[in-house]
């Protein structure tokens, strides 16, 4: 009598575990599911813990959930039974199992938490670089516009401008007043006051 060959397939199982549990208890639920896989003569290849994340929409009144991904091999006829058993675990809000062969994906092509961190870091760096370059160009441009460097004529007093943050336009403030200008202003003011008193 010939031994029948068992056809196995590689699967990716994603679990969404209730946020009401602690991280430790959520890990216990994932371990329970791994035990179910092994109990059906499956073999665990990899496991990824994604942690607690916000859901795109509420599921069973939960806004968050613990994500776990388990990659395993299992006989093709056992996957439906495993899926049914997982649906009976009350702490599992949702689960999804995909056949990697049917999807045409290898284990190395799967998205992992490490790849997620690298992708986020690359995106943040990409966003920061153009802003830094634009800020540098704008700073140089505004420095030239707001603070032109011109030599003061020898006969005129030097006007000091207070330091202002770049990018904010300020009006220059005279801190040194020419004494001759001050005397002329006082003389003009005295004449106007004399005229006002004479008219009365």
Tab-separated table of C-alpha atoms in Angstrom:
chain	number	residue	atom	x	y	z
A	1	UNK	CA	0.000	0.000	0.000
A	2	UNK	CA	1.425	3.391	-1.053
A	3	UNK	CA	1.733	6.235	1.381
A	4	UNK	CA	-0.339	9.237	0.276
A	5	UNK	CA	1.666	12.452	-0.214
A	6	UNK	CA	0.440	15.357	1.911
A	7	UNK	CA	0.439	18.666	0.038
A	8	UNK	CA	1.552	21.554	2.209
A	9	UNK	CA	1.509	25.238	1.554
A	10	UNK	CA	3.126	28.269	3.182
A	11	UNK	CA	0.708	30.692	4.815
A	12	UNK	CA	0.821	34.128	6.344
A	13	UNK	CA	-1.637	34.522	9.222
A	14	UNK	CA	-2.336	37.988	10.594
A	15	UNK	CA	-4.056	38.190	13.967
A	16	UNK	CA	-5.769	41.201	15.469
A	17	UNK	CA	-6.001	40.697	19.229
A	18	UNK	CA	-8.221	42.653	21.631
A	19	UNK	CA	-6.711	45.860	23.045
A	20	UNK	CA	-8.320	45.122	26.423
A	21	UNK	CA	-5.501	42.665	27.123
A	22	UNK	CA	-2.018	43.561	28.279
A	23	UNK	CA	0.812	43.116	25.796
A	24	UNK	CA	1.897	40.003	27.694
A	25	UNK	CA	-1.604	38.459	27.515
A	26	UNK	CA	-1.905	39.350	23.822
A	27	UNK	CA	1.357	37.473	23.230
A	28	UNK	CA	-0.157	34.470	25.063
A	29	UNK	CA	-3.079	34.511	22.597
A	30	UNK	CA	-0.615	34.508	19.679
A	31	UNK	CA	1.237	31.594	21.305
A	32	UNK	CA	-2.084	29.753	21.651
A	33	UNK	CA	-2.672	30.136	17.898
A	34	UNK	CA	0.871	28.910	17.180
A	35	UNK	CA	0.096	25.842	19.294
A	36	UNK	CA	-3.001	25.244	17.138
A	37	UNK	CA	-0.811	25.337	14.006
A	38	UNK	CA	1.709	22.903	15.489
A	39	UNK	CA	-1.150	20.663	16.693
A	40	UNK	CA	-2.236	20.275	13.070
A	41	UNK	CA	1.283	19.173	12.041
A	42	UNK	CA	2.202	22.657	10.858
A	43	UNK	CA	5.617	24.220	11.152
A	44	UNK	CA	6.193	27.814	12.302
A	45	UNK	CA	8.700	29.622	10.076
A	46	UNK	CA	8.582	33.197	11.399
A	47	UNK	CA	6.595	35.336	13.776
A	48	UNK	CA	6.374	39.122	13.882
A	49	UNK	CA	4.889	41.206	16.674
A	50	UNK	CA	3.681	44.573	15.397
A	51	UNK	CA	2.469	45.858	18.754
A	52	UNK	CA	-0.614	47.896	19.571
A	53	UNK	CA	-1.801	50.026	16.663
A	54	UNK	CA	-4.798	52.200	15.842
A	55	UNK	CA	-7.363	50.517	13.613
A	56	UNK	CA	-8.530	52.140	10.388
A	57	UNK	CA	-12.099	51.794	11.653
A	58	UNK	CA	-13.629	50.446	14.893
A	59	UNK	CA	-14.058	46.664	15.078
A	60	UNK	CA	-16.321	45.332	17.825
A	61	UNK	CA	-16.094	48.766	19.535
A	62	UNK	CA	-12.269	48.580	19.584
A	63	UNK	CA	-10.222	51.460	18.177
A	64	UNK	CA	-6.874	49.732	18.758
A	65	UNK	CA	-5.561	46.195	18.545
A	66	UNK	CA	-2.428	44.095	18.884
A	67	UNK	CA	-1.126	42.852	15.539
A	68	UNK	CA	0.746	39.579	15.092
A	69	UNK	CA	1.909	37.885	11.898
A	70	UNK	CA	2.718	34.180	11.856
A	71	UNK	CA	4.268	32.527	8.796
A	72	UNK	CA	3.916	28.764	8.747
A	73	UNK	CA	3.546	25.674	6.565
A	74	UNK	CA	0.470	23.497	6.883
A	75	UNK	CA	-1.381	20.838	4.934
A	76	UNK	CA	-3.771	22.494	2.494
A	77	UNK	CA	-6.796	20.603	3.807
A	78	UNK	CA	-6.127	21.770	7.398
A	79	UNK	CA	-6.231	25.532	6.815
A	80	UNK	CA	-10.035	25.778	6.938
A	81	UNK	CA	-10.167	23.872	10.237
A	82	UNK	CA	-7.443	26.113	11.673
A	83	UNK	CA	-9.326	29.224	10.565
A	84	UNK	CA	-12.492	27.919	12.253
A	85	UNK	CA	-10.609	27.192	15.493
A	86	UNK	CA	-9.079	30.679	15.512
A	87	UNK	CA	-12.514	32.251	15.060
A	88	UNK	CA	-13.583	30.518	18.293
A	89	UNK	CA	-10.874	32.287	20.331
A	90	UNK	CA	-12.733	35.254	21.900
A	91	UNK	CA	-9.639	37.475	22.247
A	92	UNK	CA	-8.987	37.404	18.484
A	93	UNK	CA	-10.996	40.242	16.941
A	94	UNK	CA	-10.077	39.405	13.337
A	95	UNK	CA	-7.705	37.119	11.486
A	96	UNK	CA	-6.663	36.627	7.882
A	97	UNK	CA	-4.699	33.758	6.393
A	98	UNK	CA	-3.154	34.022	2.929
A	99	UNK	CA	-1.431	31.346	0.871
A	100	UNK	CA	1.916	32.761	-0.226
A	101	UNK	CA	1.988	30.436	-3.249
A	102	UNK	CA	-1.408	31.679	-4.448
A	103	UNK	CA	-0.338	35.294	-3.941
A	104	UNK	CA	2.974	34.679	-5.724
A	105	UNK	CA	4.993	36.066	-2.817
A	106	UNK	CA	8.101	34.718	-1.128
A	107	UNK	CA	8.807	34.980	2.588
A	108	UNK	CA	11.552	37.548	1.957
A	109	UNK	CA	9.118	39.842	0.138
A	110	UNK	CA	6.718	40.085	3.085
A	111	UNK	CA	6.394	43.365	4.941
A	112	UNK	CA	7.940	43.053	8.413
A	113	UNK	CA	8.144	45.427	11.398
A	114	UNK	CA	11.816	45.998	10.583
A	115	UNK	CA	10.927	47.019	7.029
A	116	UNK	CA	8.194	49.287	8.421
A	117	UNK	CA	10.690	51.097	10.665
A	118	UNK	CA	13.144	51.500	7.780
A	119	UNK	CA	10.383	52.795	5.490
A	120	UNK	CA	9.166	55.331	8.064
A	121	UNK	CA	12.730	56.527	8.698
A	122	UNK	CA	13.315	56.967	4.962
A	123	UNK	CA	10.039	58.882	4.572
A	124	UNK	CA	10.868	61.187	7.504
A	125	UNK	CA	14.337	61.855	6.072
A	126	UNK	CA	12.833	62.581	2.642
A	127	UNK	CA	10.386	65.072	4.161
A	128	UNK	CA	13.049	66.787	6.267
A	129	UNK	CA	15.646	67.272	3.504
A	130	UNK	CA	13.571	69.501	1.161
A	131	UNK	CA	12.374	71.614	4.097
A	132	UNK	CA	15.925	72.109	5.337
A	133	UNK	CA	17.162	73.065	1.858
A	134	UNK	CA	14.223	75.433	1.310
A	135	UNK	CA	14.721	77.008	4.728
A	136	UNK	CA	18.400	77.573	4.020
A	137	UNK	CA	17.659	79.213	0.664
A	138	UNK	CA	14.908	81.370	2.198
A	139	UNK	CA	17.169	82.401	5.061
A	140	UNK	CA	19.913	83.500	2.690
A	141	UNK	CA	17.426	85.339	0.476
A	142	UNK	CA	15.755	87.162	3.384
A	143	UNK	CA	19.122	88.027	4.907
A	144	UNK	CA	20.096	89.773	1.664
A	145	UNK	CA	16.743	91.582	1.386
A	146	UNK	CA	16.222	92.589	5.003
A	147	UNK	CA	19.797	93.339	5.955
A	148	UNK	CA	21.639	94.832	2.982
A	149	UNK	CA	25.174	95.839	3.805
A	150	UNK	CA	25.886	99.415	2.731
A	151	UNK	CA	28.720	101.567	3.997
A	152	UNK	CA	27.604	104.671	5.902
A	153	UNK	CA	28.676	108.054	4.492
A	154	UNK	CA	31.457	109.722	6.486
A	155	UNK	CA	29.426	112.856	7.430
A	156	UNK	CA	26.287	111.073	8.659
A	157	UNK	CA	25.845	109.341	12.010
A	158	UNK	CA	25.773	105.552	12.110
A	159	UNK	CA	22.309	104.008	12.535
A	160	UNK	CA	22.250	100.774	14.496
A	161	UNK	CA	19.591	98.194	13.685
A	162	UNK	CA	18.594	95.691	16.364
A	163	UNK	CA	18.988	92.028	15.505
A	164	UNK	CA	15.692	90.567	14.283
A	165	UNK	CA	14.819	86.989	13.476
A	166	UNK	CA	15.359	86.306	9.800
A	167	UNK	CA	12.219	86.243	7.748
A	168	UNK	CA	10.517	88.963	9.841
A	169	UNK	CA	10.590	92.435	8.370
A	170	UNK	CA	11.434	95.197	10.825
A	171	UNK	CA	11.761	98.968	10.522
A	172	UNK	CA	15.155	100.395	11.426
A	173	UNK	CA	15.351	102.254	14.726
A	174	UNK	CA	17.701	105.198	15.053
A	175	UNK	CA	19.742	104.809	18.183
A	176	UNK	CA	22.182	107.672	17.485
A	177	UNK	CA	20.620	111.058	16.746
A	178	UNK	CA	22.594	113.790	15.041
A	179	UNK	CA	22.869	116.773	17.445
A	180	UNK	CA	22.368	119.333	14.670
A	181	UNK	CA	19.087	117.665	13.632
A	182	UNK	CA	17.884	117.713	17.234
A	183	UNK	CA	18.653	121.439	17.604
A	184	UNK	CA	16.818	122.231	14.341
A	185	UNK	CA	13.752	120.309	15.505
A	186	UNK	CA	13.669	122.130	18.863
A	187	UNK	CA	14.013	125.521	17.161
A	188	UNK	CA	11.139	124.696	14.757
A	189	UNK	CA	8.975	123.548	17.669
A	190	UNK	CA	9.669	126.767	19.638
A	191	UNK	CA	8.692	128.903	16.637
A	192	UNK	CA	5.384	127.037	16.237
A	193	UNK	CA	4.580	127.447	19.933
A	194	UNK	CA	5.353	131.196	19.773
A	195	UNK	CA	3.002	131.557	16.773
A	196	UNK	CA	0.196	129.767	18.612
A	197	UNK	CA	0.545	132.000	21.692
A	198	UNK	CA	0.658	135.215	19.581
A	199	UNK	CA	-2.591	134.279	17.805
A	200	UNK	CA	-4.461	134.059	21.089
